[in-house]
PDB file of C-alpha atoms in Angstrom:
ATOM      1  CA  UNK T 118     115.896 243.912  71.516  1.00  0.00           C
ATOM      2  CA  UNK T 119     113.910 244.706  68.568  1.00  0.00           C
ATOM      3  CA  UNK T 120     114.629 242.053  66.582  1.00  0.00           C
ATOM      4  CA  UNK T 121     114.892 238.307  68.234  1.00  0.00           C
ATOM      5  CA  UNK T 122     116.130 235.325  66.796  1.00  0.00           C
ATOM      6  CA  UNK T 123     113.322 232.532  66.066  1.00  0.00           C
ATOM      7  CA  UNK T 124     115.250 230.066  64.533  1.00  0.00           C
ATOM      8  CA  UNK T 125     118.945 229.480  64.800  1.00  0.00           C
ATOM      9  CA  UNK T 126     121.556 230.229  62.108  1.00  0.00           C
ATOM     10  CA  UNK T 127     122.234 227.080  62.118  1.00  0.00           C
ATOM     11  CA  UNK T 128     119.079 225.270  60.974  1.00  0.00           C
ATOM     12  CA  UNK T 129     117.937 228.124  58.360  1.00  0.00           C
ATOM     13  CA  UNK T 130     119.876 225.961  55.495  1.00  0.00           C
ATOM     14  CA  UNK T 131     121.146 228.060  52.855  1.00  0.00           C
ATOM     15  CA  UNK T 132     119.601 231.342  51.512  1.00  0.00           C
ATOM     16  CA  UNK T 133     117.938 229.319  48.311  1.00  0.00           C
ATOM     17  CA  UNK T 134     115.629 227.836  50.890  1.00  0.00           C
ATOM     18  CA  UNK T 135     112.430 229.062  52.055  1.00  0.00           C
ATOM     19  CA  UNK T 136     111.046 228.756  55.503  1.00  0.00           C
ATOM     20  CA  UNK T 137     107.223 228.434  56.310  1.00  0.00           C
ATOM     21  CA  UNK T 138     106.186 228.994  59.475  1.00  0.00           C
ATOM     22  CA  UNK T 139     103.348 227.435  61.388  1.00  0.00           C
ATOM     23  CA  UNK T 140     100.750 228.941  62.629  1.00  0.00           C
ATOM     24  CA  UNK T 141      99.716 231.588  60.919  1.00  0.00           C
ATOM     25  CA  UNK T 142     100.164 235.033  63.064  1.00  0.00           C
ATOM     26  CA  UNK T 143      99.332 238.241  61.719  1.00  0.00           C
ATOM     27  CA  UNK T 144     100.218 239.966  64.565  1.00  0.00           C
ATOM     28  CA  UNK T 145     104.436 238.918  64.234  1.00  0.00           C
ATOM     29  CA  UNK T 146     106.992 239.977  61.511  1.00  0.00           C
ATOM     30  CA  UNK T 147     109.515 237.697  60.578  1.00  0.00           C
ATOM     31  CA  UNK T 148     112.983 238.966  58.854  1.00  0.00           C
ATOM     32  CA  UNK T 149     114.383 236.990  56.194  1.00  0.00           C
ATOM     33  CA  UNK T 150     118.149 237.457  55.654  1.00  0.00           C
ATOM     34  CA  UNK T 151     121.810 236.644  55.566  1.00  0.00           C
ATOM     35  CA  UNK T 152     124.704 237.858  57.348  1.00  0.00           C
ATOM     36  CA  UNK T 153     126.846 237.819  54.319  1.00  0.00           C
ATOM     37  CA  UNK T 154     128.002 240.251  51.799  1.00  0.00           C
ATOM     38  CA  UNK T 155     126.002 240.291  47.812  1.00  0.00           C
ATOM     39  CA  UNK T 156     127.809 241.424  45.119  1.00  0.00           C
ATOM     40  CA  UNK T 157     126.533 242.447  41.698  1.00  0.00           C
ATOM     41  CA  UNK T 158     127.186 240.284  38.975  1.00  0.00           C
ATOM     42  CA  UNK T 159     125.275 242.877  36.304  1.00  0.00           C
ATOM     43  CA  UNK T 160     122.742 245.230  36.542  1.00  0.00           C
ATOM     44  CA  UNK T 161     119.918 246.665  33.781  1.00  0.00           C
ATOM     45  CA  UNK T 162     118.305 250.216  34.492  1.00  0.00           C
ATOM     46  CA  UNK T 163     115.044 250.840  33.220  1.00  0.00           C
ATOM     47  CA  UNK T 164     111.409 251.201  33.511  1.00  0.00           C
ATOM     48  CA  UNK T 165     109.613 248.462  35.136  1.00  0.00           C
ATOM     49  CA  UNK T 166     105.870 247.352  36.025  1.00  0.00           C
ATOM     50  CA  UNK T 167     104.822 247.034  39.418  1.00  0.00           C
ATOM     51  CA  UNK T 168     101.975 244.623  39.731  1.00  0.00           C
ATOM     52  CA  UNK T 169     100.232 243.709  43.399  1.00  0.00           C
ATOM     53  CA  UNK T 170      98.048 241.231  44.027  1.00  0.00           C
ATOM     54  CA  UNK T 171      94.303 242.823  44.180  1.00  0.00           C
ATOM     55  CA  UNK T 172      92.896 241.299  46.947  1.00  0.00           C
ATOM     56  CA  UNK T 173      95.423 242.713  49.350  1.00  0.00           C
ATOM     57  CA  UNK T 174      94.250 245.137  51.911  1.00  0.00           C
ATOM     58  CA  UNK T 175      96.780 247.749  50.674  1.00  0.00           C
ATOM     59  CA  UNK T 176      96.402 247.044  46.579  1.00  0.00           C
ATOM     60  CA  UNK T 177      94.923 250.470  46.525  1.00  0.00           C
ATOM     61  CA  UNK T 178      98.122 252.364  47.319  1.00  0.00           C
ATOM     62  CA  UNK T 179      99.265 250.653  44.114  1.00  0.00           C
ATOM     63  CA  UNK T 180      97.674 251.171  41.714  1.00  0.00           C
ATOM     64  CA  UNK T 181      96.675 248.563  38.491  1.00  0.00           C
ATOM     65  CA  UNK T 182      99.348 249.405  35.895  1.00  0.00           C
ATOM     66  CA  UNK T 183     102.182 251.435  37.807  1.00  0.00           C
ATOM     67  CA  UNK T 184     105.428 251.684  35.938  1.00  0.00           C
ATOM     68  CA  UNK T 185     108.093 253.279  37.939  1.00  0.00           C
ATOM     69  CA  UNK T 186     112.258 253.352  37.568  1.00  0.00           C
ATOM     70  CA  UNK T 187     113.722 249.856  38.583  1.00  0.00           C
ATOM     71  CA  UNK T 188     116.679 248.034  38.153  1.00  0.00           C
ATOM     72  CA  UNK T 189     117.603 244.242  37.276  1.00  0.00           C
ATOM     73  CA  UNK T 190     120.188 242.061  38.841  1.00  0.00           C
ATOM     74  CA  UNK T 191     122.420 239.414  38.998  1.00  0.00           C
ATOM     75  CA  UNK T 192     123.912 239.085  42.051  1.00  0.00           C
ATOM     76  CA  UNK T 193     126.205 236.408  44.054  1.00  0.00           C
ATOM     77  CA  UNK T 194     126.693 236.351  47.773  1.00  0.00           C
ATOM     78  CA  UNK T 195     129.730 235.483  49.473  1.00  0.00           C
ATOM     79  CA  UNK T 196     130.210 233.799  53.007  1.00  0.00           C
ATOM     80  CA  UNK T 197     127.704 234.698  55.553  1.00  0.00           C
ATOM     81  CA  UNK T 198     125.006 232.766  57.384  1.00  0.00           C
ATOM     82  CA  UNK T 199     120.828 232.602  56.872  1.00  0.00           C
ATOM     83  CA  UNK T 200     118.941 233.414  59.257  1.00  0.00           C
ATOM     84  CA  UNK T 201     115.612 234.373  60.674  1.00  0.00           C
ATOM     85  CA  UNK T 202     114.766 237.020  63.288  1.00  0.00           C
ATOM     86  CA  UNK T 203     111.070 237.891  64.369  1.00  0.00           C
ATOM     87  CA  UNK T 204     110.843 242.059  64.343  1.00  0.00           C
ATOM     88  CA  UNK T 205     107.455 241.835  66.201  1.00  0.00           C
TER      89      UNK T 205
END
């Protein structure tokens, strides 16, 4: 399919962990997620700042000193599993 699983649910620990992958391959995606549901805790509306790091091929289509609507939250997430699926 278009998205295959790389690393069971079971070993992706909890969604407050991070995974790094070894090596490095520019040519694959890798999905970060959860199967579970997040629910809003509280939310703030405003204007925010967009910054992007400069030496990125595509800082250009950002550019230095964007401010654009946003929003801030708190959220929770209830029941679910990590996991990690590799798009490309």
């Amino acid at each position: 399919g278009d998205a295959d699983g790389v690393v069971p649910l079971e070993q992706c620990g909890g969604t407050n962990n991070m995974a790094v992958i070894y090596p490095r391959r520019p040519d694959t995606v890798l999905r970060f997620g959860w199967t579970g549901k997040g629910y809003a805790l509280d939310e703030q509306k405003g204007m925010v700042k967009i910054t992007v790091d400069r030496d990125l091929e595509w800082a250009g289509l950002v550019p230095e000193g964007t401010v654009a609507p946003g929003c801030y939250m708190r959220y929770t997430v209830g029941g679910g599993e990590s996991y990690i699926k590799k798009v490309r």
